[in-house]
Amino acid sequence: MSKVAKILSAATIGLDSYLVEVEVDIGLGLPSFTIVGLPDKAIDESKERIRAALRNSHVSFPEHRLTINLAPADIKKEGPSFDLPMAVGVLLASEQIGNSIDLEESLFIGELSLSGELRHVNGILPITMFALERGTKRIFLPKVNAGEAALVHGIEIIPISSLEELIEHLRGEKLVKSYKVPKVCKVEETAAGQFDFAHIAGQEQAKRALEIAAAGNHNILMSGPPGSGKTLLARSLPSILPAMTEGEILEVTKIYSVAGLLSNRNSLVDHRPFRSPHHTTSSVALIGGGQWPKPGEISLSHRGILFMDEFPEFPRSVLEALRQPLEDGVVTVSRASGTLTFPADFLLVAAQNPCPCGYLSDPEKRCICMPTQIMRYQKKISGPLLDRIDLHIEVPRIKYEKLATRESAESSKVVRGRVEKARNIQRERFGGLPIHANSAMSAKDIKIYCQLEPEGEKMIGLAVDSMRLSARVYHRILKLARTIADLDDSANIKAVHIAEALQYRPKEKMY
Ligand SMILES: Nc1ncnc2c1ncn2[C@@H]1O[C@H](COP(=O)(O)OP(=O)(O)O)[C@@H](O)[C@H]1O
Ligand SMILES: [Mg+2]
C-alpha cells in the first residue's frame, strides 16, 4: 500500500507565475529518496536540506521508498523555493500531520535551511498576485517575504519562520497569526533626496532640457567637459519627476520582487527608481537574462531613470542591446527554452565627455586628443542609438561668478509643479490608451495628437529637407515639440515649439 500526498506551490518565469503540483509518494521497499522534475544539481541540494530540516524539527524522515514529483514536468523549475512544499508533502504522506486545514486551498513556498529555518525567496509578489487570481485562500511563505506579499489584498498570508512552527500550526497546536499591515502606499511625495535644482548654479539650458525630459519622458544625452556638472544634473532629475501612481508602484515592485531586492522593511518601491550602473557591469546584469532569467538594470529602472555615465565607455554590445527597449519599452532576453520579456520603459539619461581628454568643446582649455582618437570615441555610439535620444545638450563649464553666486536657483518643487501639470494634460489626452507620456506615441498617435500650426508646419518641412532628417527623427521631433507645447499649455504645436525641439538635435560632429 502506498500513500500519495499532493501540495500546491508556484514559481515564476520572468514576471509570470504558474502553478506547481508537488506529489509525494511513500511506498514499501528499501529506503530511498527520489525527486523528479528538478534539474540534477538542485535535486541533490534539495534532498539534503529537506532531510536535515525534518530531523531538526523534531519529526522523523520516513525510512521507506520516497518519491517526489514536481509537475508540470515540461517547465524547468528553479530549486530552492520548493523545499517547503516538498517537506510538507513528506509530512502529510507519512501521516505526521493530518489534513486539518484544506490543503488544496493553500499554496506553500519557501527555501529551507538545514536547521529548518525559512529563507527568503524571489518573486513572492507576482506569485501572491497569481494565487489571488486563481482563487487560492491562503499562502504559506517565509516570514522575511511577508511584507511584499502583503501588498496583495484579499488573500490570507501566513508568515512562517521555521518548519517546526509550521508543523505546530498544521497540527493545530499553536496557530501562526496571518500577516496584516496597514496599507502602505504613499504617493504624495517623490523622494527628492539630497539633490535639488536649487543647488545647481547656472546651467539654465540643461535644466530646461531636463524639465522637458521629465515632462514627456524623453531620453537625454549630456555632453561636456569633466566637472561641468553632468553627474550632478542627472542625479537631480528624480527630484522633478512626477509621483508614481499606485499602478506603477505595483508594476515596479513586482520587478524588484523577481530580482530578489525586497525585504520586509523595504517591501515597496514607492519612488521612481534611479539606477546608475557602472560601465564595467556585465551585459547580463545590465540587460537581463542568465540561466534563470532575472531582470537587468534596464528593467530595474522601469518607470524611472537609467543613468549611464561615461556613455561611450559601455561595451558596444550593451549599447546596441539598448535599441530594442528604447523603442518598445520591453526587453527580450533569451533563455534555455525560448525567449522571455521584461518591462523596460525607462528614461535614459546618458552623459559623456566630447572626447577622451574631455576638453574638445571647451572654448578655453586645449584638447590634446588626436583626431583619430576623437573619431573612435564618438563613433562608439551608433547613429540608430543616437536617433533614439530626443534631447542632446552641451553642458558647458560654468564661470566663476555664476558658481560663486549666493542666490539660489528655482527649487525642484516649483519645476516639478510644471512637470506634473504637463503630465496631467497628457493623461487627459491619452485617456484610456496605454500611452503614459508623449514619448510613447506611435506614428499613428502622432498624426492624431500633434496638430501643427501652419508656421510650425513650414518650419519642420524646411528642417527635414535641409538637415536630412530620417522619418524616425521627424517623429521624435514632433513628440518633443508636443511636450514643449504642453509645458506651454498650448493645444496646438506652434513654430516656437518646433524651433526649440530642433535645438536639441545633435550638433554636427567636430572632426
Ligand atoms: N552648476 C553647478 N552648481 C553647483 N555645483 C556644481 C555645478 N557644476 C558642478 N558642480 C560641482 O562640481 C562637482 C563635479 O560635478 P560633476 O557633476 O561630477 O561633473 P561631471 O559629471 O560633468 O564630470 C559636483 O560635485 C558639484 O558639486
Ligand atoms: Mg561625471
mmCIF file of C-alpha atoms in Angstrom, residues 184-428:
data_model
loop_
_atom_site.group_PDB
_atom_site.id
_atom_site.type_symbol
_atom_site.label_atom_id
_atom_site.label_comp_id
_atom_site.label_asym_id
_atom_site.label_seq_id
_atom_site.Cartn_x
_atom_site.Cartn_y
_atom_site.Cartn_z
ATOM 1 C CA VAL A 184 1.401 51.498 2.963
ATOM 2 C CA CYS A 185 1.011 53.109 -0.435
ATOM 3 C CA LYS A 186 2.101 56.681 -0.012
ATOM 4 C CA VAL A 187 2.097 58.516 -3.295
ATOM 5 C CA GLU A 188 2.141 62.208 -2.381
ATOM 6 C CA GLU A 189 5.842 62.990 -2.384
ATOM 7 C CA THR A 190 8.616 61.696 -4.597
ATOM 8 C CA ALA A 191 11.878 61.042 -2.845
ATOM 9 C CA ALA A 192 13.774 64.191 -3.654
ATOM 10 C CA GLY A 193 16.795 63.073 -1.675
ATOM 11 C CA GLN A 194 19.670 65.424 -1.171
ATOM 12 C CA PHE A 195 19.704 66.692 -4.759
ATOM 13 C CA ASP A 196 17.708 69.762 -5.673
ATOM 14 C CA PHE A 197 17.720 72.103 -8.660
ATOM 15 C CA ALA A 198 18.071 74.974 -6.199
ATOM 16 C CA HIS A 199 21.658 73.909 -5.518
ATOM 17 C CA ILE A 200 22.744 73.912 -9.144
ATOM 18 C CA ALA A 201 24.181 77.252 -10.155
ATOM 19 C CA GLY A 202 23.564 78.419 -13.724
ATOM 20 C CA GLN A 203 23.094 75.649 -16.331
ATOM 21 C CA GLU A 204 19.696 77.069 -17.316
ATOM 22 C CA GLN A 205 19.691 75.346 -20.677
ATOM 23 C CA ALA A 206 20.462 71.950 -19.177
ATOM 24 C CA LYS A 207 17.795 72.400 -16.525
ATOM 25 C CA ARG A 208 15.248 73.358 -19.153
ATOM 26 C CA ALA A 209 16.127 70.220 -21.129
ATOM 27 C CA LEU A 210 15.761 68.065 -18.018
ATOM 28 C CA GLU A 211 12.378 69.630 -17.343
ATOM 29 C CA ILE A 212 11.241 68.694 -20.852
ATOM 30 C CA ALA A 213 12.680 65.190 -20.413
ATOM 31 C CA ALA A 214 10.728 64.745 -17.185
ATOM 32 C CA ALA A 215 7.526 66.198 -18.617
ATOM 33 C CA GLY A 216 7.327 63.923 -21.661
ATOM 34 C CA ASN A 217 9.624 61.066 -20.627
ATOM 35 C CA HIS A 218 12.208 61.844 -23.317
ATOM 36 C CA ASN A 219 15.718 60.406 -23.364
ATOM 37 C CA ILE A 220 18.569 62.837 -22.935
ATOM 38 C CA LEU A 221 22.289 62.884 -23.666
ATOM 39 C CA MET A 222 24.521 65.412 -21.926
ATOM 40 C CA SER A 223 27.923 66.184 -23.296
ATOM 41 C CA GLY A 224 30.518 68.395 -21.663
ATOM 42 C CA PRO A 225 33.971 68.677 -20.149
ATOM 43 C CA PRO A 226 34.798 66.901 -16.883
ATOM 44 C CA GLY A 227 33.499 68.610 -13.779
ATOM 45 C CA SER A 228 30.916 70.682 -15.613
ATOM 46 C CA GLY A 229 28.100 69.160 -13.575
ATOM 47 C CA LYS A 230 26.676 66.395 -15.767
ATOM 48 C CA THR A 231 26.515 63.853 -12.968
ATOM 49 C CA LEU A 232 25.071 66.445 -10.609
ATOM 50 C CA LEU A 233 22.351 67.339 -13.121
ATOM 51 C CA ALA A 234 21.453 63.707 -13.738
ATOM 52 C CA ARG A 235 21.210 62.934 -10.047
ATOM 53 C CA SER A 236 18.895 65.895 -9.563
ATOM 54 C CA LEU A 237 16.437 64.699 -12.191
ATOM 55 C CA PRO A 238 14.454 62.399 -9.833
ATOM 56 C CA SER A 239 13.562 65.447 -7.750
ATOM 57 C CA ILE A 240 11.431 66.873 -10.576
ATOM 58 C CA LEU A 241 9.759 63.661 -11.741
ATOM 59 C CA PRO A 242 6.036 63.240 -11.129
ATOM 60 C CA ALA A 243 4.971 60.958 -8.279
ATOM 61 C CA MET A 244 4.246 57.344 -9.142
ATOM 62 C CA THR A 245 0.685 56.115 -9.433
ATOM 63 C CA GLU A 246 -0.428 53.093 -7.412
ATOM 64 C CA GLY A 247 -0.484 51.017 -10.573
ATOM 65 C CA GLU A 248 3.093 51.965 -11.374
ATOM 66 C CA ILE A 249 4.202 51.201 -7.822
ATOM 67 C CA LEU A 250 2.847 47.677 -8.064
ATOM 68 C CA GLU A 251 4.286 47.175 -11.538
ATOM 69 C CA VAL A 252 7.787 48.192 -10.457
ATOM 70 C CA THR A 253 7.655 46.388 -7.116
ATOM 71 C CA LYS A 254 6.869 43.178 -8.989
ATOM 72 C CA ILE A 255 10.116 43.502 -10.935
ATOM 73 C CA TYR A 256 12.096 44.102 -7.744
ATOM 74 C CA SER A 257 10.400 41.084 -6.179
ATOM 75 C CA VAL A 258 11.541 38.816 -9.001
ATOM 76 C CA ALA A 259 15.031 40.296 -8.781
ATOM 77 C CA GLY A 260 15.052 39.461 -5.066
ATOM 78 C CA LEU A 261 15.669 43.043 -3.977
ATOM 79 C CA LEU A 262 12.840 43.441 -1.479
ATOM 80 C CA SER A 263 12.814 42.902 2.261
ATOM 81 C CA ASN A 264 10.157 43.363 4.936
ATOM 82 C CA ARG A 265 11.493 46.777 5.847
ATOM 83 C CA ASN A 266 11.720 47.755 2.233
ATOM 84 C CA SER A 267 8.873 45.940 0.581
ATOM 85 C CA LEU A 268 7.562 48.656 -1.670
ATOM 86 C CA VAL A 269 9.204 50.631 -4.445
ATOM 87 C CA ASP A 270 7.221 53.831 -3.978
ATOM 88 C CA HIS A 271 9.556 56.308 -5.624
ATOM 89 C CA ARG A 272 10.842 56.255 -9.170
ATOM 90 C CA PRO A 273 13.923 54.088 -9.488
ATOM 91 C CA PHE A 274 17.232 55.739 -10.271
ATOM 92 C CA ARG A 275 19.805 53.213 -11.458
ATOM 93 C CA SER A 276 23.326 54.146 -12.384
ATOM 94 C CA PRO A 277 25.208 51.019 -13.437
ATOM 95 C CA HIS A 278 28.936 51.351 -13.946
ATOM 96 C CA HIS A 279 30.241 50.778 -17.471
ATOM 97 C CA THR A 280 32.140 47.682 -16.323
ATOM 98 C CA THR A 281 28.902 45.971 -15.224
ATOM 99 C CA SER A 282 28.327 42.722 -17.136
ATOM 100 C CA SER A 283 25.903 42.828 -20.007
ATOM 101 C CA VAL A 284 23.628 40.239 -18.360
ATOM 102 C CA ALA A 285 23.406 42.420 -15.259
ATOM 103 C CA LEU A 286 22.565 45.387 -17.453
ATOM 104 C CA ILE A 287 20.182 43.905 -19.987
ATOM 105 C CA GLY A 288 18.833 40.936 -18.024
ATOM 106 C CA GLY A 289 18.963 37.207 -18.639
ATOM 107 C CA GLY A 290 21.066 34.397 -17.282
ATOM 108 C CA GLN A 291 20.317 30.727 -16.827
ATOM 109 C CA TRP A 292 17.363 31.600 -14.599
ATOM 110 C CA PRO A 293 16.465 34.882 -16.276
ATOM 111 C CA LYS A 294 16.485 37.846 -13.981
ATOM 112 C CA PRO A 295 15.628 41.447 -14.787
ATOM 113 C CA GLY A 296 18.683 43.606 -15.509
ATOM 114 C CA GLU A 297 19.385 47.237 -14.691
ATOM 115 C CA ILE A 298 17.266 48.423 -17.609
ATOM 116 C CA SER A 299 14.231 46.645 -16.122
ATOM 117 C CA LEU A 300 15.059 47.785 -12.603
ATOM 118 C CA SER A 301 14.804 51.331 -13.958
ATOM 119 C CA HIS A 302 11.320 50.706 -15.373
ATOM 120 C CA ARG A 303 9.170 53.845 -14.852
ATOM 121 C CA GLY A 304 12.254 55.627 -13.561
ATOM 122 C CA ILE A 305 15.681 56.667 -14.699
ATOM 123 C CA LEU A 306 18.582 54.734 -16.149
ATOM 124 C CA PHE A 307 21.658 56.892 -15.805
ATOM 125 C CA MET A 308 24.595 55.835 -17.952
ATOM 126 C CA ASP A 309 27.567 57.960 -17.033
ATOM 127 C CA GLU A 310 30.581 57.841 -19.380
ATOM 128 C CA PHE A 311 28.208 56.556 -22.052
ATOM 129 C CA PRO A 312 30.814 55.695 -24.746
ATOM 130 C CA GLU A 313 32.738 53.548 -22.250
ATOM 131 C CA PHE A 314 29.961 50.932 -22.185
ATOM 132 C CA PRO A 315 30.652 47.883 -24.362
ATOM 133 C CA ARG A 316 29.326 48.244 -27.862
ATOM 134 C CA SER A 317 27.157 45.124 -27.443
ATOM 135 C CA VAL A 318 25.398 46.668 -24.453
ATOM 136 C CA LEU A 319 24.789 49.924 -26.263
ATOM 137 C CA GLU A 320 23.308 48.105 -29.228
ATOM 138 C CA ALA A 321 21.150 45.944 -26.961
ATOM 139 C CA LEU A 322 19.580 49.148 -25.661
ATOM 140 C CA ARG A 323 17.981 49.886 -29.005
ATOM 141 C CA GLN A 324 15.077 47.488 -28.701
ATOM 142 C CA PRO A 325 13.980 48.523 -25.192
ATOM 143 C CA LEU A 326 14.344 52.194 -26.095
ATOM 144 C CA GLU A 327 11.925 51.621 -28.947
ATOM 145 C CA ASP A 328 9.469 49.169 -27.381
ATOM 146 C CA GLY A 329 9.692 49.681 -23.629
ATOM 147 C CA VAL A 330 10.343 45.963 -23.112
ATOM 148 C CA VAL A 331 13.430 43.818 -23.358
ATOM 149 C CA THR A 332 13.552 40.315 -24.789
ATOM 150 C CA VAL A 333 16.083 38.012 -23.183
ATOM 151 C CA SER A 334 16.832 34.524 -24.338
ATOM 152 C CA ARG A 335 16.865 31.530 -22.035
ATOM 153 C CA ALA A 336 17.365 27.801 -22.359
ATOM 154 C CA SER A 337 13.887 27.269 -23.806
ATOM 155 C CA GLY A 338 12.659 30.161 -25.904
ATOM 156 C CA THR A 339 12.632 33.824 -25.003
ATOM 157 C CA LEU A 340 11.178 35.971 -22.301
ATOM 158 C CA THR A 341 10.275 39.636 -21.973
ATOM 159 C CA PHE A 342 10.685 42.016 -19.068
ATOM 160 C CA PRO A 343 9.301 45.544 -18.928
ATOM 161 C CA ALA A 344 11.986 48.170 -19.565
ATOM 162 C CA ASP A 345 10.326 51.524 -20.032
ATOM 163 C CA PHE A 346 12.864 53.894 -18.568
ATOM 164 C CA LEU A 347 14.071 57.403 -19.131
ATOM 165 C CA LEU A 348 17.631 57.180 -20.392
ATOM 166 C CA VAL A 349 19.976 59.845 -19.127
ATOM 167 C CA ALA A 350 23.379 59.494 -20.726
ATOM 168 C CA ALA A 351 26.455 61.594 -20.055
ATOM 169 C CA GLN A 352 29.670 61.771 -21.993
ATOM 170 C CA ASN A 353 32.770 63.839 -22.462
ATOM 171 C CA PRO A 354 33.073 65.181 -26.004
ATOM 172 C CA CYS A 355 36.428 63.403 -26.478
ATOM 173 C CA PRO A 356 38.769 61.164 -24.437
ATOM 174 C CA CYS A 357 40.533 64.098 -22.708
ATOM 175 C CA GLY A 358 37.240 65.881 -22.265
ATOM 176 C CA TYR A 359 38.067 69.386 -23.452
ATOM 177 C CA LEU A 360 37.152 69.323 -27.131
ATOM 178 C CA SER A 361 34.158 71.625 -26.684
ATOM 179 C CA ASP A 362 35.800 73.873 -24.104
ATOM 180 C CA PRO A 363 36.478 77.343 -25.512
ATOM 181 C CA GLU A 364 39.393 77.987 -23.153
ATOM 182 C CA LYS A 365 41.128 74.691 -22.485
ATOM 183 C CA ARG A 366 43.024 72.952 -25.240
ATOM 184 C CA CYS A 367 42.035 69.463 -26.303
ATOM 185 C CA ILE A 368 45.057 67.164 -26.523
ATOM 186 C CA CYS A 369 43.408 64.251 -28.349
ATOM 187 C CA MET A 370 44.410 63.035 -31.794
ATOM 188 C CA PRO A 371 41.651 63.365 -34.416
ATOM 189 C CA THR A 372 41.549 59.579 -34.837
ATOM 190 C CA GLN A 373 41.094 59.133 -31.080
ATOM 191 C CA ILE A 374 38.204 61.556 -31.109
ATOM 192 C CA MET A 375 36.644 59.816 -34.066
ATOM 193 C CA ARG A 376 36.921 56.398 -32.446
ATOM 194 C CA TYR A 377 35.446 57.741 -29.197
ATOM 195 C CA GLN A 378 32.484 59.439 -30.830
ATOM 196 C CA LYS A 379 31.816 56.530 -33.174
ATOM 197 C CA LYS A 380 31.145 54.165 -30.287
ATOM 198 C CA ILE A 381 27.599 55.395 -30.143
ATOM 199 C CA SER A 382 25.885 54.373 -33.353
ATOM 200 C CA GLY A 383 23.518 56.503 -35.376
ATOM 201 C CA PRO A 384 20.433 54.382 -34.668
ATOM 202 C CA LEU A 385 21.106 54.700 -30.941
ATOM 203 C CA LEU A 386 21.609 58.468 -31.161
ATOM 204 C CA ASP A 387 18.350 58.668 -33.113
ATOM 205 C CA ARG A 388 16.512 57.292 -30.118
ATOM 206 C CA ILE A 389 17.682 60.100 -27.884
ATOM 207 C CA ASP A 390 15.427 63.129 -28.193
ATOM 208 C CA LEU A 391 17.426 65.693 -26.286
ATOM 209 C CA HIS A 392 21.089 66.337 -26.987
ATOM 210 C CA ILE A 393 22.628 69.091 -24.926
ATOM 211 C CA GLU A 394 26.003 70.615 -24.260
ATOM 212 C CA VAL A 395 26.808 71.181 -20.622
ATOM 213 C CA PRO A 396 29.498 73.885 -20.549
ATOM 214 C CA ARG A 397 31.887 74.574 -17.716
ATOM 215 C CA ILE A 398 30.318 77.469 -15.838
ATOM 216 C CA LYS A 399 32.124 80.685 -14.988
ATOM 217 C CA TYR A 400 33.267 81.538 -11.501
ATOM 218 C CA GLU A 401 30.853 84.428 -10.898
ATOM 219 C CA LYS A 402 27.913 82.144 -11.560
ATOM 220 C CA LEU A 403 29.274 79.338 -9.440
ATOM 221 C CA ALA A 404 30.006 81.665 -6.535
ATOM 222 C CA THR A 405 26.609 83.350 -6.552
ATOM 223 C CA ARG A 406 24.712 83.281 -3.291
ATOM 224 C CA GLU A 407 21.328 83.442 -4.948
ATOM 225 C CA SER A 408 19.673 80.083 -5.024
ATOM 226 C CA ALA A 409 18.010 78.952 -8.208
ATOM 227 C CA GLU A 410 14.440 77.773 -8.702
ATOM 228 C CA SER A 411 13.715 74.790 -6.466
ATOM 229 C CA SER A 412 12.861 71.317 -7.717
ATOM 230 C CA LYS A 413 9.434 71.599 -6.137
ATOM 231 C CA VAL A 414 8.492 74.502 -8.413
ATOM 232 C CA VAL A 415 9.820 72.740 -11.504
ATOM 233 C CA ARG A 416 8.036 69.530 -10.527
ATOM 234 C CA GLY A 417 4.794 71.511 -10.340
ATOM 235 C CA ARG A 418 5.133 72.389 -14.031
ATOM 236 C CA VAL A 419 6.094 68.824 -14.917
ATOM 237 C CA GLU A 420 3.016 67.461 -13.134
ATOM 238 C CA LYS A 421 0.821 69.958 -14.978
ATOM 239 C CA ALA A 422 2.183 68.868 -18.347
ATOM 240 C CA ARG A 423 1.700 65.220 -17.332
ATOM 241 C CA ASN A 424 -1.913 65.907 -16.400
ATOM 242 C CA ILE A 425 -2.522 67.345 -19.862
ATOM 243 C CA GLN A 426 -1.048 64.160 -21.355
ATOM 244 C CA ARG A 427 -3.111 61.925 -19.071
ATOM 245 C CA GLU A 428 -6.271 63.649 -20.236
#
